[in-house]
mmCIF file of N, CA and C in Angstrom:
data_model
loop_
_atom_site.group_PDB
_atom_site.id
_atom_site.type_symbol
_atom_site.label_atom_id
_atom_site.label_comp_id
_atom_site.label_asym_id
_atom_site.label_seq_id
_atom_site.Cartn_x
_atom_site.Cartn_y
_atom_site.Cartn_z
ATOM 1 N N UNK A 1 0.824 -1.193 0.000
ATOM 2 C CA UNK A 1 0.000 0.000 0.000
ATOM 3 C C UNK A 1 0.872 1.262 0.000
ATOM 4 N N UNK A 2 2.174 1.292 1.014
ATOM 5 C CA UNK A 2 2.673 2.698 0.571
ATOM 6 C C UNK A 2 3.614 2.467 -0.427
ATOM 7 N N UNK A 3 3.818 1.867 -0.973
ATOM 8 C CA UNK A 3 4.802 1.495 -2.416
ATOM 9 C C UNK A 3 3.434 2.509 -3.546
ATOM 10 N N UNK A 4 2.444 1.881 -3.206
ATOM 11 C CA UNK A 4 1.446 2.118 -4.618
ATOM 12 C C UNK A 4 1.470 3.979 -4.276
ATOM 13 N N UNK A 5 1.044 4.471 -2.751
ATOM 14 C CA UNK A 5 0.685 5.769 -2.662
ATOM 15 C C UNK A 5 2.251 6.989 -3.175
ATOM 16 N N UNK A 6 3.238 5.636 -3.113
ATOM 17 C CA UNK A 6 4.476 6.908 -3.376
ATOM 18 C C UNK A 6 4.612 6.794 -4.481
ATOM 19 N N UNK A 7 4.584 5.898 -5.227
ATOM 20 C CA UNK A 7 4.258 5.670 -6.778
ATOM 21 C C UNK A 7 3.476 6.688 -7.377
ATOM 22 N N UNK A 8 2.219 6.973 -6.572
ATOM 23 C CA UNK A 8 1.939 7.729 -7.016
ATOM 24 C C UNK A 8 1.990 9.430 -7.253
ATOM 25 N N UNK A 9 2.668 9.572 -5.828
ATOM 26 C CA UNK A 9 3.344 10.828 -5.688
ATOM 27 C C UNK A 9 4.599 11.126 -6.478
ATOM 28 N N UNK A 10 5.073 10.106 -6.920
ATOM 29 C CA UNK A 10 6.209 10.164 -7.793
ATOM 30 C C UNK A 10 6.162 10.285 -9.408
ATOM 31 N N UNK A 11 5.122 10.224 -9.481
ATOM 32 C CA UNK A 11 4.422 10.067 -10.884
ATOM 33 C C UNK A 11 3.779 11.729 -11.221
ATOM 34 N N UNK A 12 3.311 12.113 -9.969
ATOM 35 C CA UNK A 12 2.537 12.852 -10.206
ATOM 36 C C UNK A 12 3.165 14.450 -10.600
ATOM 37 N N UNK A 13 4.645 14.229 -9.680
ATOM 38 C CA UNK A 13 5.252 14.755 -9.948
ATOM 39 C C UNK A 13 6.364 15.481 -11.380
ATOM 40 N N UNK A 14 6.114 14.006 -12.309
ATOM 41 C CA UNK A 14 6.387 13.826 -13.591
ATOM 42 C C UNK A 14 6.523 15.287 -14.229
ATOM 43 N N UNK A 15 5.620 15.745 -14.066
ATOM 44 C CA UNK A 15 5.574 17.178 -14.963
ATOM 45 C C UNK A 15 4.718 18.012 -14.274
ATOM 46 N N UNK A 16 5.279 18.782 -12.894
ATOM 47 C CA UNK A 16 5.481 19.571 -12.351
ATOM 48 C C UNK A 16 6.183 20.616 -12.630
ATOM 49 N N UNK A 17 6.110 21.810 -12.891
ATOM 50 C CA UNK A 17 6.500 22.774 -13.439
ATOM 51 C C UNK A 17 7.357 23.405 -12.197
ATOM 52 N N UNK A 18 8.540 23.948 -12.550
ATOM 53 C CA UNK A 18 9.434 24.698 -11.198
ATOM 54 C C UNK A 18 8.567 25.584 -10.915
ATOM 55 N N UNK A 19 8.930 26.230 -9.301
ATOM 56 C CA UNK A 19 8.029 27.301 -8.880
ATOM 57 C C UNK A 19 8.530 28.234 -9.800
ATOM 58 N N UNK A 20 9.153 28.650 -10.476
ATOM 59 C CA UNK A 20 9.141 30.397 -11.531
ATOM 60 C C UNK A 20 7.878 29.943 -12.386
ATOM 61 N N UNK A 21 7.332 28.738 -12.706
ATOM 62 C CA UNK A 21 6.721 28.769 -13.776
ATOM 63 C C UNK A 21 5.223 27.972 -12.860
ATOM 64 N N UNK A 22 5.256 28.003 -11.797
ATOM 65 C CA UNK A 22 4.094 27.502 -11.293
ATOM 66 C C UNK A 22 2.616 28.533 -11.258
ATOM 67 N N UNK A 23 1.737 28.146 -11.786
ATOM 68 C CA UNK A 23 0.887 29.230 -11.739
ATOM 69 C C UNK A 23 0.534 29.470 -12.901
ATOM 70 N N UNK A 24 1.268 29.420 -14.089
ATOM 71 C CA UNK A 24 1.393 30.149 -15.056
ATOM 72 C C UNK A 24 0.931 28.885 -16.076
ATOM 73 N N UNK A 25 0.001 29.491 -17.150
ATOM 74 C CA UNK A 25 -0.926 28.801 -17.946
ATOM 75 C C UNK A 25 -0.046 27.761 -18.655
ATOM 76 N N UNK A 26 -0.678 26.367 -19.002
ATOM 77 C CA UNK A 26 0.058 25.172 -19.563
ATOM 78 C C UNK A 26 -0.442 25.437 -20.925
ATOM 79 N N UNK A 27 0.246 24.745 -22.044
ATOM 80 C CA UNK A 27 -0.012 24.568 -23.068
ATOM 81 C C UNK A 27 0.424 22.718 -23.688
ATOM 82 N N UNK A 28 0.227 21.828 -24.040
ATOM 83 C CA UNK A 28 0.561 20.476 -24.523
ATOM 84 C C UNK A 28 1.007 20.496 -25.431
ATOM 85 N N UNK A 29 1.973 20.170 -26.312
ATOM 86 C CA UNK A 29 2.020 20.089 -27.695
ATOM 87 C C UNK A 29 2.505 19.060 -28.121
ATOM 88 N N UNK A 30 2.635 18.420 -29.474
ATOM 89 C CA UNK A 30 3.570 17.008 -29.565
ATOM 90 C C UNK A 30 4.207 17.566 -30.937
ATOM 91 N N UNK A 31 5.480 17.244 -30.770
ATOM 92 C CA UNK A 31 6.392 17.556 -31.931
ATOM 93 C C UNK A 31 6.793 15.985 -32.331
ATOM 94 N N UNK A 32 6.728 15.698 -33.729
ATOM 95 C CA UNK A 32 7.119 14.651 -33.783
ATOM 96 C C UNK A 32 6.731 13.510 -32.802
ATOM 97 N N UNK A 33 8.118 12.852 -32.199
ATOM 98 C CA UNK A 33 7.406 11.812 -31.061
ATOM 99 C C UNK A 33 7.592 12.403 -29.752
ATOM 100 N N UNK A 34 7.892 13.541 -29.817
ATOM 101 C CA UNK A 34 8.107 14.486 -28.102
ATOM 102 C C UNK A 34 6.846 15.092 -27.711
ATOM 103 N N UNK A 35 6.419 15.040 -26.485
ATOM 104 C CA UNK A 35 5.132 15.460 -26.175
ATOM 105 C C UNK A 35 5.927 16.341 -24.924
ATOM 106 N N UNK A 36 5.040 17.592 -25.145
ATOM 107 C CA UNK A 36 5.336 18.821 -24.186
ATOM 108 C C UNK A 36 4.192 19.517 -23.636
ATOM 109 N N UNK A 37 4.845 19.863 -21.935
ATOM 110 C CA UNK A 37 4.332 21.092 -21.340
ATOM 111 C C UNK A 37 4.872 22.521 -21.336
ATOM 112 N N UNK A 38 4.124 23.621 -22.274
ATOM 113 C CA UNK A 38 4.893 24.567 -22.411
ATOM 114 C C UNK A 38 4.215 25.212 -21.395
ATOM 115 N N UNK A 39 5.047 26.261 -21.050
ATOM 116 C CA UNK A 39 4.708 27.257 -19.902
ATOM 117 C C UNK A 39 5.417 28.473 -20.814
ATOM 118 N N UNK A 40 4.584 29.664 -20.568
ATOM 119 C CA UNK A 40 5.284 30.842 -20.638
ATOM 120 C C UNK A 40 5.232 31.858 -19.846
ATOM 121 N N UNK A 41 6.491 32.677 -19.293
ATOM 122 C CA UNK A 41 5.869 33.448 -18.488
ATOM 123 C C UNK A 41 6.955 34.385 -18.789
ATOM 124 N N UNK A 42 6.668 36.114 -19.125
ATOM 125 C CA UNK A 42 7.344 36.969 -19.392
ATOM 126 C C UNK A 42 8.032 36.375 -20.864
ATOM 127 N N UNK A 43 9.563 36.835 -20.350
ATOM 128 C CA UNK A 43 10.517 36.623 -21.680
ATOM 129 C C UNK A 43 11.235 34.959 -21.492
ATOM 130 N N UNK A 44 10.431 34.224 -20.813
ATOM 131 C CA UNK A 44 10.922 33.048 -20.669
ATOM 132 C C UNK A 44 9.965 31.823 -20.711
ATOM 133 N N UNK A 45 10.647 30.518 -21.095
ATOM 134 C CA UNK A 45 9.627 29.598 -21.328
ATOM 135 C C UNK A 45 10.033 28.165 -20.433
ATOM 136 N N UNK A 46 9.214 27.517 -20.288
ATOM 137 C CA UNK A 46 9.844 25.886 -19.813
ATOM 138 C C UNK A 46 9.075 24.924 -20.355
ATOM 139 N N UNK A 47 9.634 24.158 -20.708
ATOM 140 C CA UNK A 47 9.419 22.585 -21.711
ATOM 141 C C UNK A 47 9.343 21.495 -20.806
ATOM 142 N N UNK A 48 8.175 20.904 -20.427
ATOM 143 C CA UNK A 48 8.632 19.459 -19.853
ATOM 144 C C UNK A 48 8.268 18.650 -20.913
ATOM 145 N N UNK A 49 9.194 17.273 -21.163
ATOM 146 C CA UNK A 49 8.839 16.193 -21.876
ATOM 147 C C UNK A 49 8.243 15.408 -21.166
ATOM 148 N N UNK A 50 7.034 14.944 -21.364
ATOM 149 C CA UNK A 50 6.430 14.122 -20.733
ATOM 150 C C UNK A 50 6.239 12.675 -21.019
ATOM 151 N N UNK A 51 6.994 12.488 -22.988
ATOM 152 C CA UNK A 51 6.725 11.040 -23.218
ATOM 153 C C UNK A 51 7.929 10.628 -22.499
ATOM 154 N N UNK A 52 7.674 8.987 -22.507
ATOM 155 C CA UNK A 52 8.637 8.515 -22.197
ATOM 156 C C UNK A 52 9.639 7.781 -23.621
ATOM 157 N N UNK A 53 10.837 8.083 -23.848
ATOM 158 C CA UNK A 53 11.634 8.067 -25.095
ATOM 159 C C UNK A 53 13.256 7.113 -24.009
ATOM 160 N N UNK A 54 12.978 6.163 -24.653
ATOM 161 C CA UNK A 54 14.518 5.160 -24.132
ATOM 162 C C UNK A 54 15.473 6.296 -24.374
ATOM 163 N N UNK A 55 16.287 7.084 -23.312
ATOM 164 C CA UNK A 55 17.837 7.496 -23.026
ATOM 165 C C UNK A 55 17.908 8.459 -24.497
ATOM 166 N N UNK A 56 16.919 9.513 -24.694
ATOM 167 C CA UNK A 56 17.216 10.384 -25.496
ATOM 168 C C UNK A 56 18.169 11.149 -24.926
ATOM 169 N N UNK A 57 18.845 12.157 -26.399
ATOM 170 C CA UNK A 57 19.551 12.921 -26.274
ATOM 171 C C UNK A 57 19.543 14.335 -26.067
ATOM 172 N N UNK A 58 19.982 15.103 -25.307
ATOM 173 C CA UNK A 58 19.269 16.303 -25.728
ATOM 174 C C UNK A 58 19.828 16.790 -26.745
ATOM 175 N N UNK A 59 20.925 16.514 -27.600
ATOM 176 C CA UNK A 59 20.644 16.814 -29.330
ATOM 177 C C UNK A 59 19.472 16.544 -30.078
ATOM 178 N N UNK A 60 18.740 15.594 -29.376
ATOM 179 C CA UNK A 60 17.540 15.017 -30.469
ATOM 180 C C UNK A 60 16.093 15.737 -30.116
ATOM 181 N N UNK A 61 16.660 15.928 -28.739
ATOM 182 C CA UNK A 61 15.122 16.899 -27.759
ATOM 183 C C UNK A 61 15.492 17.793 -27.877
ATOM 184 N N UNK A 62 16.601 18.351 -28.421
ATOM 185 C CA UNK A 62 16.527 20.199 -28.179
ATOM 186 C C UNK A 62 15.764 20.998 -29.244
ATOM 187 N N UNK A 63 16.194 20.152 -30.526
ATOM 188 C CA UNK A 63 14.970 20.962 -32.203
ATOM 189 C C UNK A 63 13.864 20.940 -31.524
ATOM 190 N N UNK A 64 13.142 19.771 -31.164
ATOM 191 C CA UNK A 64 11.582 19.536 -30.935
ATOM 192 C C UNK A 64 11.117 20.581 -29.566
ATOM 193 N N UNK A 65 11.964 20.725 -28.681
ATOM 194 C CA UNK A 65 11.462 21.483 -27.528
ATOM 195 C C UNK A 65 11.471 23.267 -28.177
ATOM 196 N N UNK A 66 12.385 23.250 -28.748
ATOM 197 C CA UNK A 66 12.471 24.702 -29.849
ATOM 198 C C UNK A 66 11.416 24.869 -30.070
ATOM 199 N N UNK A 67 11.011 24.108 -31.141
ATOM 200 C CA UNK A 67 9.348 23.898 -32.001
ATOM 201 C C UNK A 67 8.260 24.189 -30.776
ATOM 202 N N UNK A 68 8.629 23.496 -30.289
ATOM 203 C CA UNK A 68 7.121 23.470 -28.870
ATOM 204 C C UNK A 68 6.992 25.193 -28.633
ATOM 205 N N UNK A 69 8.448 25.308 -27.982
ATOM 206 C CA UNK A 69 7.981 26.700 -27.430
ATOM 207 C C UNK A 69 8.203 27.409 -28.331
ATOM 208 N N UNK A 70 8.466 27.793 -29.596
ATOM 209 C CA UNK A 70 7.959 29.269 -30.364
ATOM 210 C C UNK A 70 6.936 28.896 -30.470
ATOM 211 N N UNK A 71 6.210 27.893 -31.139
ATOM 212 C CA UNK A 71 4.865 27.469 -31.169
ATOM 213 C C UNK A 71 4.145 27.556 -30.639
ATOM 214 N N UNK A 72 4.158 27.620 -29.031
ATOM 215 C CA UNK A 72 3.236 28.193 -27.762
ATOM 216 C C UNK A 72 3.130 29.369 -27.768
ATOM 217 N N UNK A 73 4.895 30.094 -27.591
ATOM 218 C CA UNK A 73 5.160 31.237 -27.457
ATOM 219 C C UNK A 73 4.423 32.309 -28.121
ATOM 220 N N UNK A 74 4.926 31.787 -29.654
ATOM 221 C CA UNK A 74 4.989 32.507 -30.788
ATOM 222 C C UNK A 74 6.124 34.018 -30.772
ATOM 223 N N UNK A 75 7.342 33.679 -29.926
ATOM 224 C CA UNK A 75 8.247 33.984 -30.095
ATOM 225 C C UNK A 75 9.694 33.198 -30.462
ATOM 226 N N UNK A 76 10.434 33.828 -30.669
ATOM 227 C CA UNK A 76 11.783 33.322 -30.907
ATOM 228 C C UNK A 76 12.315 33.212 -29.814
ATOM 229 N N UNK A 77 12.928 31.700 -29.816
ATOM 230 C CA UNK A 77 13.771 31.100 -29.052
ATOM 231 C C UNK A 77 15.400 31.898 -29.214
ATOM 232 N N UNK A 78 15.924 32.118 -27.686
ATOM 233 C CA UNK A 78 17.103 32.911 -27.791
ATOM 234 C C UNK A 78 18.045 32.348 -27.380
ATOM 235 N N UNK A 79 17.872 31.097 -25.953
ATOM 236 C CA UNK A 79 18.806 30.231 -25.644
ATOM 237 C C UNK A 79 17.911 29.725 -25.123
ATOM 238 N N UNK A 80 18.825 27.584 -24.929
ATOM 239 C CA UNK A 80 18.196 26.870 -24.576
ATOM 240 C C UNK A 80 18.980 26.229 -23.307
ATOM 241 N N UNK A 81 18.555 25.909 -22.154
ATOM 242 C CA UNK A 81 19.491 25.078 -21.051
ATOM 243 C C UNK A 81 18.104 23.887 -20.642
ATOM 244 N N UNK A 82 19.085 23.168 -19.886
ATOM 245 C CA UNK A 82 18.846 22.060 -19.067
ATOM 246 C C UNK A 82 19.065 20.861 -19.699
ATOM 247 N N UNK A 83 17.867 19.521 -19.612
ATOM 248 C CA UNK A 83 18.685 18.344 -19.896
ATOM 249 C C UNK A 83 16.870 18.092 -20.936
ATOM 250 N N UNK A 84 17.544 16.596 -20.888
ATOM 251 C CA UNK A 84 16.381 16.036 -22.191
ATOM 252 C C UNK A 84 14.935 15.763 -21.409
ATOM 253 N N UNK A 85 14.721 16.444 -20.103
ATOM 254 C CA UNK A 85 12.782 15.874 -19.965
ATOM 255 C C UNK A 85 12.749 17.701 -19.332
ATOM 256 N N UNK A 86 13.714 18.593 -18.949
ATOM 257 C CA UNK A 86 12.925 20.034 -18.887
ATOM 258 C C UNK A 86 14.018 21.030 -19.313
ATOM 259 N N UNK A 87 13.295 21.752 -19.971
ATOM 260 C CA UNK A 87 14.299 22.860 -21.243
ATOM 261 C C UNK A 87 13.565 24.177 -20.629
ATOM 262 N N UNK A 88 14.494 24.857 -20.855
ATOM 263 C CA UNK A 88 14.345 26.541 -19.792
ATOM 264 C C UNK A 88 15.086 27.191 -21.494
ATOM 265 N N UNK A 89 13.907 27.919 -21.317
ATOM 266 C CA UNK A 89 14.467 29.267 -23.128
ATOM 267 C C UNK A 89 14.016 30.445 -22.183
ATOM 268 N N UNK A 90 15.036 31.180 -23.164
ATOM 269 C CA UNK A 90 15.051 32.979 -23.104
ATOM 270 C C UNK A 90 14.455 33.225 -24.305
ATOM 271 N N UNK A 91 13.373 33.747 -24.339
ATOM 272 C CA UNK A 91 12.714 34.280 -25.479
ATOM 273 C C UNK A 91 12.691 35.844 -26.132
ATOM 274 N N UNK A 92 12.473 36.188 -27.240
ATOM 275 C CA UNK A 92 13.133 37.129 -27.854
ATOM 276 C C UNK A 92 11.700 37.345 -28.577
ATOM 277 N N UNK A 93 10.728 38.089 -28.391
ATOM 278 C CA UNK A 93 9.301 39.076 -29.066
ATOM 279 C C UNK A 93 8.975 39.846 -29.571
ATOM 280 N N UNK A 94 8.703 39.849 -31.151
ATOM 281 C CA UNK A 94 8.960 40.831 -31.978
ATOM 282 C C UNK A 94 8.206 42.112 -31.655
ATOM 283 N N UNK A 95 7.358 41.933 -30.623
ATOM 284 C CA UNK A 95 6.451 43.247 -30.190
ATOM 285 C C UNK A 95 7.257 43.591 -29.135
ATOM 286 N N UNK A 96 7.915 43.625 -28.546
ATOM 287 C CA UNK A 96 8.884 43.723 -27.367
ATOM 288 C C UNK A 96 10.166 44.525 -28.096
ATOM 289 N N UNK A 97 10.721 45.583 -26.893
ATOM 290 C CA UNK A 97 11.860 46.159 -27.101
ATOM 291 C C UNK A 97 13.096 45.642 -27.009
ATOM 292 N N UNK A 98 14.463 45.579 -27.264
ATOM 293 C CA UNK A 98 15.280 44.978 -27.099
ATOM 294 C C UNK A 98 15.440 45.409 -25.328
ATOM 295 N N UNK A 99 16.119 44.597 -24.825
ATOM 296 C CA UNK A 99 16.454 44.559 -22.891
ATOM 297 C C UNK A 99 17.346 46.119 -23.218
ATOM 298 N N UNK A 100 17.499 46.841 -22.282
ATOM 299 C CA UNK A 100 18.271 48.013 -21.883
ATOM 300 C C UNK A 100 19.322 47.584 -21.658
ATOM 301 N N UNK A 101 20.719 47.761 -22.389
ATOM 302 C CA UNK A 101 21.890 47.488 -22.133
ATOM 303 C C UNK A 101 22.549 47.520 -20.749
ATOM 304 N N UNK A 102 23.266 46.966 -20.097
ATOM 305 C CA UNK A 102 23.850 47.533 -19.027
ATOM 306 C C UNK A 102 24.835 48.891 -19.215
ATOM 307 N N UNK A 103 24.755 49.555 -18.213
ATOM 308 C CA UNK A 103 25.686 50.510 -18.192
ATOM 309 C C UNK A 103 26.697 50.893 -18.784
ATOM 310 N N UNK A 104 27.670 51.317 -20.003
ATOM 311 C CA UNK A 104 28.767 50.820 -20.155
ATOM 312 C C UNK A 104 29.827 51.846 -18.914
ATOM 313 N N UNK A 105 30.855 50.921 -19.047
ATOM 314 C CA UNK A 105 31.906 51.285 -17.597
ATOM 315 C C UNK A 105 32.930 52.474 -18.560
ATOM 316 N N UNK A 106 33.383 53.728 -18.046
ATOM 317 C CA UNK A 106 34.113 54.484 -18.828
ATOM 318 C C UNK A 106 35.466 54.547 -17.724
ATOM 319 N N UNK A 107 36.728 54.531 -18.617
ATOM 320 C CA UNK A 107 38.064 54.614 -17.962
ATOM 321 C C UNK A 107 38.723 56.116 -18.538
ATOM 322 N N UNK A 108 39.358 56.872 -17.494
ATOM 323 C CA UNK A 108 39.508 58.199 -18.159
ATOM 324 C C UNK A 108 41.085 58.728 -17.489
ATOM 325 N N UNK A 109 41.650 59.453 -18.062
ATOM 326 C CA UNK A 109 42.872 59.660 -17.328
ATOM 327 C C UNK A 109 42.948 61.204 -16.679
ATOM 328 N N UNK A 110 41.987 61.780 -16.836
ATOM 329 C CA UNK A 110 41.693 62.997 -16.514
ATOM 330 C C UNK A 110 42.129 63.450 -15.031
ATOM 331 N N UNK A 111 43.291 64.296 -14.856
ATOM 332 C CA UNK A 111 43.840 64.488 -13.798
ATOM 333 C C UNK A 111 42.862 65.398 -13.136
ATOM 334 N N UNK A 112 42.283 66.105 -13.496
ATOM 335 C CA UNK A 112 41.733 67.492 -13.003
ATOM 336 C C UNK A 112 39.821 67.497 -13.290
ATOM 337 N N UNK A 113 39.423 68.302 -12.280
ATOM 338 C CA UNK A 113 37.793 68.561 -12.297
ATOM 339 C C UNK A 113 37.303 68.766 -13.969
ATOM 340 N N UNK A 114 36.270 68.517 -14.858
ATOM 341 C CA UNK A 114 36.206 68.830 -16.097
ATOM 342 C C UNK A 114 34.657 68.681 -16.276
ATOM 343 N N UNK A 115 34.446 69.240 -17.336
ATOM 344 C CA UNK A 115 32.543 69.382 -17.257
ATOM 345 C C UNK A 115 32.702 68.489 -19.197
ATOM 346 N N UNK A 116 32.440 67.159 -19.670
ATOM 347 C CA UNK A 116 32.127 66.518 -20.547
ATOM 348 C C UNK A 116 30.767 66.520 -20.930
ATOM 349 N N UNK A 117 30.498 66.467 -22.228
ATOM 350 C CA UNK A 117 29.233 66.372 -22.518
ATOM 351 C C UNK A 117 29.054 65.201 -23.350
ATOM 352 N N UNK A 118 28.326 63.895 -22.602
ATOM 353 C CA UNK A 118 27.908 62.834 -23.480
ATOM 354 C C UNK A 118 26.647 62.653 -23.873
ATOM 355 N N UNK A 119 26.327 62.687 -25.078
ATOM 356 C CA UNK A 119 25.102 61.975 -25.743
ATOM 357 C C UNK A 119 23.801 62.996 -25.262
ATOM 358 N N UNK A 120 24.437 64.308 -25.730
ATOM 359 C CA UNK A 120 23.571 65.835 -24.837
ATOM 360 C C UNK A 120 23.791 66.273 -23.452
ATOM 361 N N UNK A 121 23.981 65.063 -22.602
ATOM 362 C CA UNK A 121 23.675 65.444 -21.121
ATOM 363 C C UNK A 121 25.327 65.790 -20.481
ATOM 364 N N UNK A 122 25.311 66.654 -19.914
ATOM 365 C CA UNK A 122 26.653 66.941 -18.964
ATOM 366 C C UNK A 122 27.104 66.275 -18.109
ATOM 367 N N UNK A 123 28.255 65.923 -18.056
ATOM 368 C CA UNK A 123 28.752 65.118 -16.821
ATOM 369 C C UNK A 123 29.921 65.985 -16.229
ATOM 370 N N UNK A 124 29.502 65.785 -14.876
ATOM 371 C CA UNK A 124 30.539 66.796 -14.302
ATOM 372 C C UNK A 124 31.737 65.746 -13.872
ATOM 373 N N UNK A 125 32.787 65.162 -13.925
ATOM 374 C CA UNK A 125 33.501 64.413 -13.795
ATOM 375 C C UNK A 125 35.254 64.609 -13.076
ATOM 376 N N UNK A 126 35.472 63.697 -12.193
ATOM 377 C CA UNK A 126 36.911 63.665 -11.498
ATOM 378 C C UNK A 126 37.265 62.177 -11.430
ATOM 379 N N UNK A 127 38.011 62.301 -12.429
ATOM 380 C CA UNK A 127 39.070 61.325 -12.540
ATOM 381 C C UNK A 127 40.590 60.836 -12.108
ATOM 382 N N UNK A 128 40.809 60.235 -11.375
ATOM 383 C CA UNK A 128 42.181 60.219 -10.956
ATOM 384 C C UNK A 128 42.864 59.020 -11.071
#
């Protein structure tokens, strides 16, 4: 009896979505012989494989999990991680702005107080 009840907790667990993606609407899809749970949420997606496939590769699951999620998405896939039963993408939306660059870092040899003007705006600057 508790063999069967953890069996079943273990099963059930199968395609459980991580908490970032818990909550967040499922979609099924089958590519070929890969069957998926897509999740999307923001600029990111997660793939569970749910068939069972003898000791795939994730060379062979990574095209098909691609397919799944632009296909859910209906964005472009930007990168893909994890292993062959859950795939984590960064997605890329043609209605969406590109991300805000980080900062760039400036190196200056400027011995003395100086008033620069970048890109219109003034910078009052001391460099040493």
């Amino acid at each position: 009896m508790r063999l069967s009840v953890l069996s079943v907790f273990l099963l059930a667990a199968c395609d459980t979505p991580s908490t970032t993606f818990r909550g967040a609407p499922v979609q099924r899809i089958t590519v070929a012989q890969s069957t998926f749970d897509v999740r999307v949420l923001d600029r990111r997606a997660e793939a569970i494989r749910l068939n069972g496939e003898w000791a795939p590769r994730l060379a062979a699951v990574e095209p098909r999990a691609r397919i799944a999620i632009e296909t859910v998405s209906g964005c472009k896939v930007t990168r893909l991680r994890g292993d062959q039963a859950i795939i984590m993408a960064d997605l890329k939306c043609t209605n969406e702005p590109d991300p805000i660059p980080p900062p760039a870092v400036i190196f200056c040899d400027i011995q003395q107080e100086t008033k620069i003007s970048v890109a219109g705006a003034l910078l009052d600057a001391r460099c040493e």
